Short mmCIF file of C-alpha atoms in Angstrom, two decimals:
data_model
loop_
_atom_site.label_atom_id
_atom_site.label_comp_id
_atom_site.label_asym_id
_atom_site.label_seq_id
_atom_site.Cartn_x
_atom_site.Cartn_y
_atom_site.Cartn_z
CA UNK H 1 0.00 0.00 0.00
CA UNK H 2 3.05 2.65 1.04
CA UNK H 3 4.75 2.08 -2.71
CA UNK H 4 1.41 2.47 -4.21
CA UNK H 5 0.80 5.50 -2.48
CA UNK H 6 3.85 7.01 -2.91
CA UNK H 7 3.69 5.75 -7.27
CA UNK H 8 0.54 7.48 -6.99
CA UNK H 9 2.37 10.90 -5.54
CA UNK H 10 5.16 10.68 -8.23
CA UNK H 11 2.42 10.50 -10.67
CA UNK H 12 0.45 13.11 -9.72
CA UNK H 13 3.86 15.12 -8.93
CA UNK H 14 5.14 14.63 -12.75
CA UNK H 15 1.75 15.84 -13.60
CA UNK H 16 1.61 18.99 -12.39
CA UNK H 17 5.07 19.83 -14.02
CA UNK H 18 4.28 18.81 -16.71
CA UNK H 19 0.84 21.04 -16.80
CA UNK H 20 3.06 24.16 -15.42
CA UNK H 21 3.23 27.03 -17.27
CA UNK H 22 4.97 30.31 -16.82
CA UNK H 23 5.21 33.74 -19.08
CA UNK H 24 4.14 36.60 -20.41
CA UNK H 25 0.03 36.89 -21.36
CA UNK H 26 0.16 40.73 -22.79
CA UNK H 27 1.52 42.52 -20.18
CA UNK H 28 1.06 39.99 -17.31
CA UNK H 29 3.28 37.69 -15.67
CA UNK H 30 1.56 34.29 -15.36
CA UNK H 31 2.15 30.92 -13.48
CA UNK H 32 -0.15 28.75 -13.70
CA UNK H 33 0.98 26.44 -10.87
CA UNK H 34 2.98 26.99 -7.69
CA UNK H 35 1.25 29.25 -7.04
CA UNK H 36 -1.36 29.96 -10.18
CA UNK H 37 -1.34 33.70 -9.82
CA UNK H 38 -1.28 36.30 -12.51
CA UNK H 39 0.31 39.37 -12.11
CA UNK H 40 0.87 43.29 -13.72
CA UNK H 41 1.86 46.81 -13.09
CA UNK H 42 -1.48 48.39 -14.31
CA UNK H 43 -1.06 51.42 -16.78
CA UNK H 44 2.64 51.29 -17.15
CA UNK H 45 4.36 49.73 -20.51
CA UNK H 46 6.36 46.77 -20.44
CA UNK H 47 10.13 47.27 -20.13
CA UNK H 48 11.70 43.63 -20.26
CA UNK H 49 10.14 40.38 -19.30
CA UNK H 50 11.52 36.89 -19.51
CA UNK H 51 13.25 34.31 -17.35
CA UNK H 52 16.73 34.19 -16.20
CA UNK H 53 18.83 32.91 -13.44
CA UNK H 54 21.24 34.20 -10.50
CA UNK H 55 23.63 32.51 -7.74
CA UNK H 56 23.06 33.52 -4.48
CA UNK H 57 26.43 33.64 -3.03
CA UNK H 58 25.49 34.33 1.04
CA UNK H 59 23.80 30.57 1.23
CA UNK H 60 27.34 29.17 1.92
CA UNK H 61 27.02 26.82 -1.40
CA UNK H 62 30.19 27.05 -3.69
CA UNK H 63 29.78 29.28 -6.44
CA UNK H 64 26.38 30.26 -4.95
CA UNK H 65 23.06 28.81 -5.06
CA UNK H 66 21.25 28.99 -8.61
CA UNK H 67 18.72 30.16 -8.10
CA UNK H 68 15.85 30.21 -11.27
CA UNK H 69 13.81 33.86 -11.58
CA UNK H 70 10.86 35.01 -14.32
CA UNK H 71 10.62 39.03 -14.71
CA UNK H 72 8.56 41.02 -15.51
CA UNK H 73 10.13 45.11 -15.87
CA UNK H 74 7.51 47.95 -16.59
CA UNK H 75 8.64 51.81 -17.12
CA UNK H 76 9.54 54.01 -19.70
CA UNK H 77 13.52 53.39 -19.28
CA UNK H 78 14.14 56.91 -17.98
CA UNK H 79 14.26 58.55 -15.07
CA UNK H 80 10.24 57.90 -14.20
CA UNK H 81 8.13 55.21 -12.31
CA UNK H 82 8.93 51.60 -12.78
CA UNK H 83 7.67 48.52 -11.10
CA UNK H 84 8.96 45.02 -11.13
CA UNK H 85 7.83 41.74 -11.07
CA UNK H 86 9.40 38.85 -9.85
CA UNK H 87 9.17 34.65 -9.22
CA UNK H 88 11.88 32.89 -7.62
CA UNK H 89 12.19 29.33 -6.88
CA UNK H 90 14.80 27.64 -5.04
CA UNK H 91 16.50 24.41 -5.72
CA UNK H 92 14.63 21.18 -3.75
CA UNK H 93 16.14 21.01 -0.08
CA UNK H 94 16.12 24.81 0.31
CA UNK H 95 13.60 27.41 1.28
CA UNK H 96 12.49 31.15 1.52
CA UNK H 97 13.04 32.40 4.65
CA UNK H 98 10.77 34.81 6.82
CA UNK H 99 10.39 37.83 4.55
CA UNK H 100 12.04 40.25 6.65
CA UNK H 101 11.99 44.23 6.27
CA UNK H 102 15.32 45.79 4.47
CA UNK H 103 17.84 47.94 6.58
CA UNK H 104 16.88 51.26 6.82
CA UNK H 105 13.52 50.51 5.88
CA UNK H 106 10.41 52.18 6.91
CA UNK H 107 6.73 52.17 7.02
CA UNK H 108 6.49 47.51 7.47
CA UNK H 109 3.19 46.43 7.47
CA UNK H 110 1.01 43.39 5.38
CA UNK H 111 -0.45 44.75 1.80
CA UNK H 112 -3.20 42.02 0.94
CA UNK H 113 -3.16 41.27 -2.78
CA UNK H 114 -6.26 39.03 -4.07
CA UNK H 115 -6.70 37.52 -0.09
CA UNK H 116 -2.70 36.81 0.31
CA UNK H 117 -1.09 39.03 2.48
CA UNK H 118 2.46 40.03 1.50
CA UNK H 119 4.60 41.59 3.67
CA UNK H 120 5.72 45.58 2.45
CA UNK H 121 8.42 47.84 3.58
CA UNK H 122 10.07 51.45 1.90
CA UNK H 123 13.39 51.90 1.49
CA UNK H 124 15.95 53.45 -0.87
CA UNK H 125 17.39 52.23 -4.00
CA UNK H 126 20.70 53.28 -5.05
CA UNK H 127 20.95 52.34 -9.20
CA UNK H 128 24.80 51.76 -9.09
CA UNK H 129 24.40 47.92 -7.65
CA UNK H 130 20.88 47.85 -8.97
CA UNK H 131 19.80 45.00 -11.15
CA UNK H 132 17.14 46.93 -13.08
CA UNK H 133 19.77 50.12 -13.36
CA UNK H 134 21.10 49.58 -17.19
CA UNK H 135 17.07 50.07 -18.05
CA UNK H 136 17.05 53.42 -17.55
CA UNK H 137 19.01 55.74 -19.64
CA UNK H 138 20.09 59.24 -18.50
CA UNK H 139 21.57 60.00 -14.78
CA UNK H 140 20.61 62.50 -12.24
CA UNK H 141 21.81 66.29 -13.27
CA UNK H 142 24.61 65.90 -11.38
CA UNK H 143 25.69 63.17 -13.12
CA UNK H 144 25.51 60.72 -10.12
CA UNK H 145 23.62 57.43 -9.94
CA UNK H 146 19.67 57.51 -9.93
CA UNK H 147 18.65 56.80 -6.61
CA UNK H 148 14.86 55.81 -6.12
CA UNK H 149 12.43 55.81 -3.23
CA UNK H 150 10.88 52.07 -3.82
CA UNK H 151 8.18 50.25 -1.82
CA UNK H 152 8.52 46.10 -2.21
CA UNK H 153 5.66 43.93 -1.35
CA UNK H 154 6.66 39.88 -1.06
CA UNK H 155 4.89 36.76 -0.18
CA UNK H 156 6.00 33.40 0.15
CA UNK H 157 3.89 30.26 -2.16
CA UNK H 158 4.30 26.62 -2.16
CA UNK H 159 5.87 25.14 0.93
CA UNK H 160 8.02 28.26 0.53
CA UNK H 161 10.11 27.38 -2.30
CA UNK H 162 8.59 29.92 -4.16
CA UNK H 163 8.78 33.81 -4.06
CA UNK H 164 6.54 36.44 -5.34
CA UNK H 165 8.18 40.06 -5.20
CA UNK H 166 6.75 43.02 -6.71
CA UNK H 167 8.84 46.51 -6.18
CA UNK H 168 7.41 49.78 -7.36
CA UNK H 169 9.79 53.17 -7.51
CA UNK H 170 9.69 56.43 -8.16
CA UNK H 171 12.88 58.96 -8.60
CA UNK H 172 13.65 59.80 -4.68
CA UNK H 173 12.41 63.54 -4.31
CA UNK H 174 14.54 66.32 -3.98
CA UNK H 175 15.37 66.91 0.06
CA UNK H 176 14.44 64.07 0.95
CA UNK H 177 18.24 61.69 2.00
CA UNK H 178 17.37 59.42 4.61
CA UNK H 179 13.59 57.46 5.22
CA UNK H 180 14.63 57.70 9.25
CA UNK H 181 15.31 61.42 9.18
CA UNK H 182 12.43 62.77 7.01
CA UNK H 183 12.46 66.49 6.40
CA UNK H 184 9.03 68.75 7.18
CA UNK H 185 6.26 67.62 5.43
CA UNK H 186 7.91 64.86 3.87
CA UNK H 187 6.21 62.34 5.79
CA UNK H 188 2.46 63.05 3.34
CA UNK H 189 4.82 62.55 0.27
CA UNK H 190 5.65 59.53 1.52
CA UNK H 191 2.25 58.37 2.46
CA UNK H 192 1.33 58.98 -1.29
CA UNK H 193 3.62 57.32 -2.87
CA UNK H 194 3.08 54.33 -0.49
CA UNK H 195 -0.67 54.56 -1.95
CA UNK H 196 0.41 54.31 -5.46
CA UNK H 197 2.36 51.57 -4.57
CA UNK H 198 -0.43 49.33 -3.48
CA UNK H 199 -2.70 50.66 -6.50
CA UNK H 200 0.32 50.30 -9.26
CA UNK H 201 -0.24 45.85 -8.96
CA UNK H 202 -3.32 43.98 -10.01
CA UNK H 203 -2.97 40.60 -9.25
CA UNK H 204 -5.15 37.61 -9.70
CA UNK H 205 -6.51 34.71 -10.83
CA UNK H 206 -4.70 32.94 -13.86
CA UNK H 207 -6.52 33.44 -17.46
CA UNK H 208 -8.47 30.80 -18.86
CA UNK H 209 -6.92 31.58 -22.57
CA UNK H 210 -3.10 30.91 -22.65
CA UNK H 211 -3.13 30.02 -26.22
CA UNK H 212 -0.54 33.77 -26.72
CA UNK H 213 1.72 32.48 -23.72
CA UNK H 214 5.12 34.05 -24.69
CA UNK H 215 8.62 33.13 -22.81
CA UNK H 216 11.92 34.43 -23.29
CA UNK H 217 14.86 35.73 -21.58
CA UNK H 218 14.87 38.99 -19.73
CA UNK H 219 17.51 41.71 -21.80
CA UNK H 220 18.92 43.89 -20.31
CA UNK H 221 19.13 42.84 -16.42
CA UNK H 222 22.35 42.95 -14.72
CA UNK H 223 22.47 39.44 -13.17
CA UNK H 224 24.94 39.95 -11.65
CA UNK H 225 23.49 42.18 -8.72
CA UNK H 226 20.50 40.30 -8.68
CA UNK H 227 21.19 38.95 -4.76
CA UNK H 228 19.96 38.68 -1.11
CA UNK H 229 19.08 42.37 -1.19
CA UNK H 230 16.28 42.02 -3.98
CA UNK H 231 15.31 38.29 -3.80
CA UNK H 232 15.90 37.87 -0.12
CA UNK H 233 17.62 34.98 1.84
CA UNK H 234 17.57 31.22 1.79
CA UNK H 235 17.80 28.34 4.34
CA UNK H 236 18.51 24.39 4.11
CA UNK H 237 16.46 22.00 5.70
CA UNK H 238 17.47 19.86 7.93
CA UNK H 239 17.62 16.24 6.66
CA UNK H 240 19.60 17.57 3.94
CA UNK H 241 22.19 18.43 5.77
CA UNK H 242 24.04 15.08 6.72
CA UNK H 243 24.55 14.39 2.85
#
């Protein structure tokens, strides 16, 4: 009974691989398993969208952790809004851990996106170690990197191997240096863009129609900054270990 159980598992296991689907439907990112969620920056045109992959080098695995990621980019590529979209799925014997806020972050709290809560935070982007940064053309006027004031929303899906991350931004306003130290009247900008933030994502159920699925590879990302600071952190189980 145990082997026919667990035949029965691998079966229904290769199944659902097989039936999984991920890519672009117009301008939404859609996975249709693990979890079956479709996803979009409303009102903003698509940047770059595609899959690609990035080692994540503080796990303690040699080389790093590969680590497999779909994007989906949305902005003009200048110095204006964008907003990201992200999936991440670790290898089998590892896991997401607790989403936790970034340093220097402000404003945590739990933004509920189609009855999943996912855990938000603001914070500041600096575009010289940025993985979206060669998308936008054009530097500040003073010829340094663009920095951005960003707001990232993430929840955990499937036994948390999987990672939903969406990150909207907005060129950080003029005064305005440190999210701990705001200056007067600062504190209602914030609170506004924060708004936009939750209103820039729809996210829902997966289409019925995936007949114009498209997949790809994602131009124009710098892989190699794509690390703990965007995707987060990772952990190995247990009874992994001891091999």
């Amino acid at each position: 009974m145990h082997l026919l159980c667990m035949a029965a598992l691998v079966l229904l296991m290769t199944g659902c691989n097989a039936a999984q689907q991920r890519g672009m439907l117009g301008s939404a990112y859609v996975s249709t398993t693990r979890p079956a969620i479709s996803v979009e920056a409303k009102n903003m045109p698509l940047l770059t969208a595609g899959q690609g992959s990035t080692n994540l080098t503080w796990s303690g695995m040699m080389g790093g952790l590969p680590i497999r990621v779909w994007l989906a980019v949305y902005g003009t590529g200048d110095i204006s809004p964008m907003a990201v979209v992200a999936q991440a799925e670790v290898p089998q014997g590892w896991y997401w851990d607790s989403i936790m806020r970034r340093p220097f972050s402000v404003d945590e709290g739990v933004e509920v996106f189609d009855g999943v809560g996912y855990q938000a935070c603001t914070y500041i982007v600096d575009s010289s170690h940025d993985p979206f940064g060669a998308l936008v053309a054009g530097k500040t006027t003073t010829g340094q990197p663009v920095r951005w004031l960003a707001r990232g929303f993430a929840a955990r899906y499937n036994f948390n191997d999987d990672k939903i991350i969406m990150e909207y931004r907005e060129p950080l306003p003029a005064g305005i240096e440190s999210l701990s130290a705001l200056p007067l009247g600062a504190a209602d900008t914030l609170r506004a863009f924060e708004q936009r933030a939750r209103e820039t994502f729809s996210v829902g159920p997966v289409p019925s129609n995936l007949s114009q699925l498209r997949q790809g590879y994602a131009q124009g990302v710098q892989w190699q900054y794509m690390d703990e600071n965007f995707l987060g952190t990772v952990s190995k189980y247990d009874f992994f270990n001891g091999n």
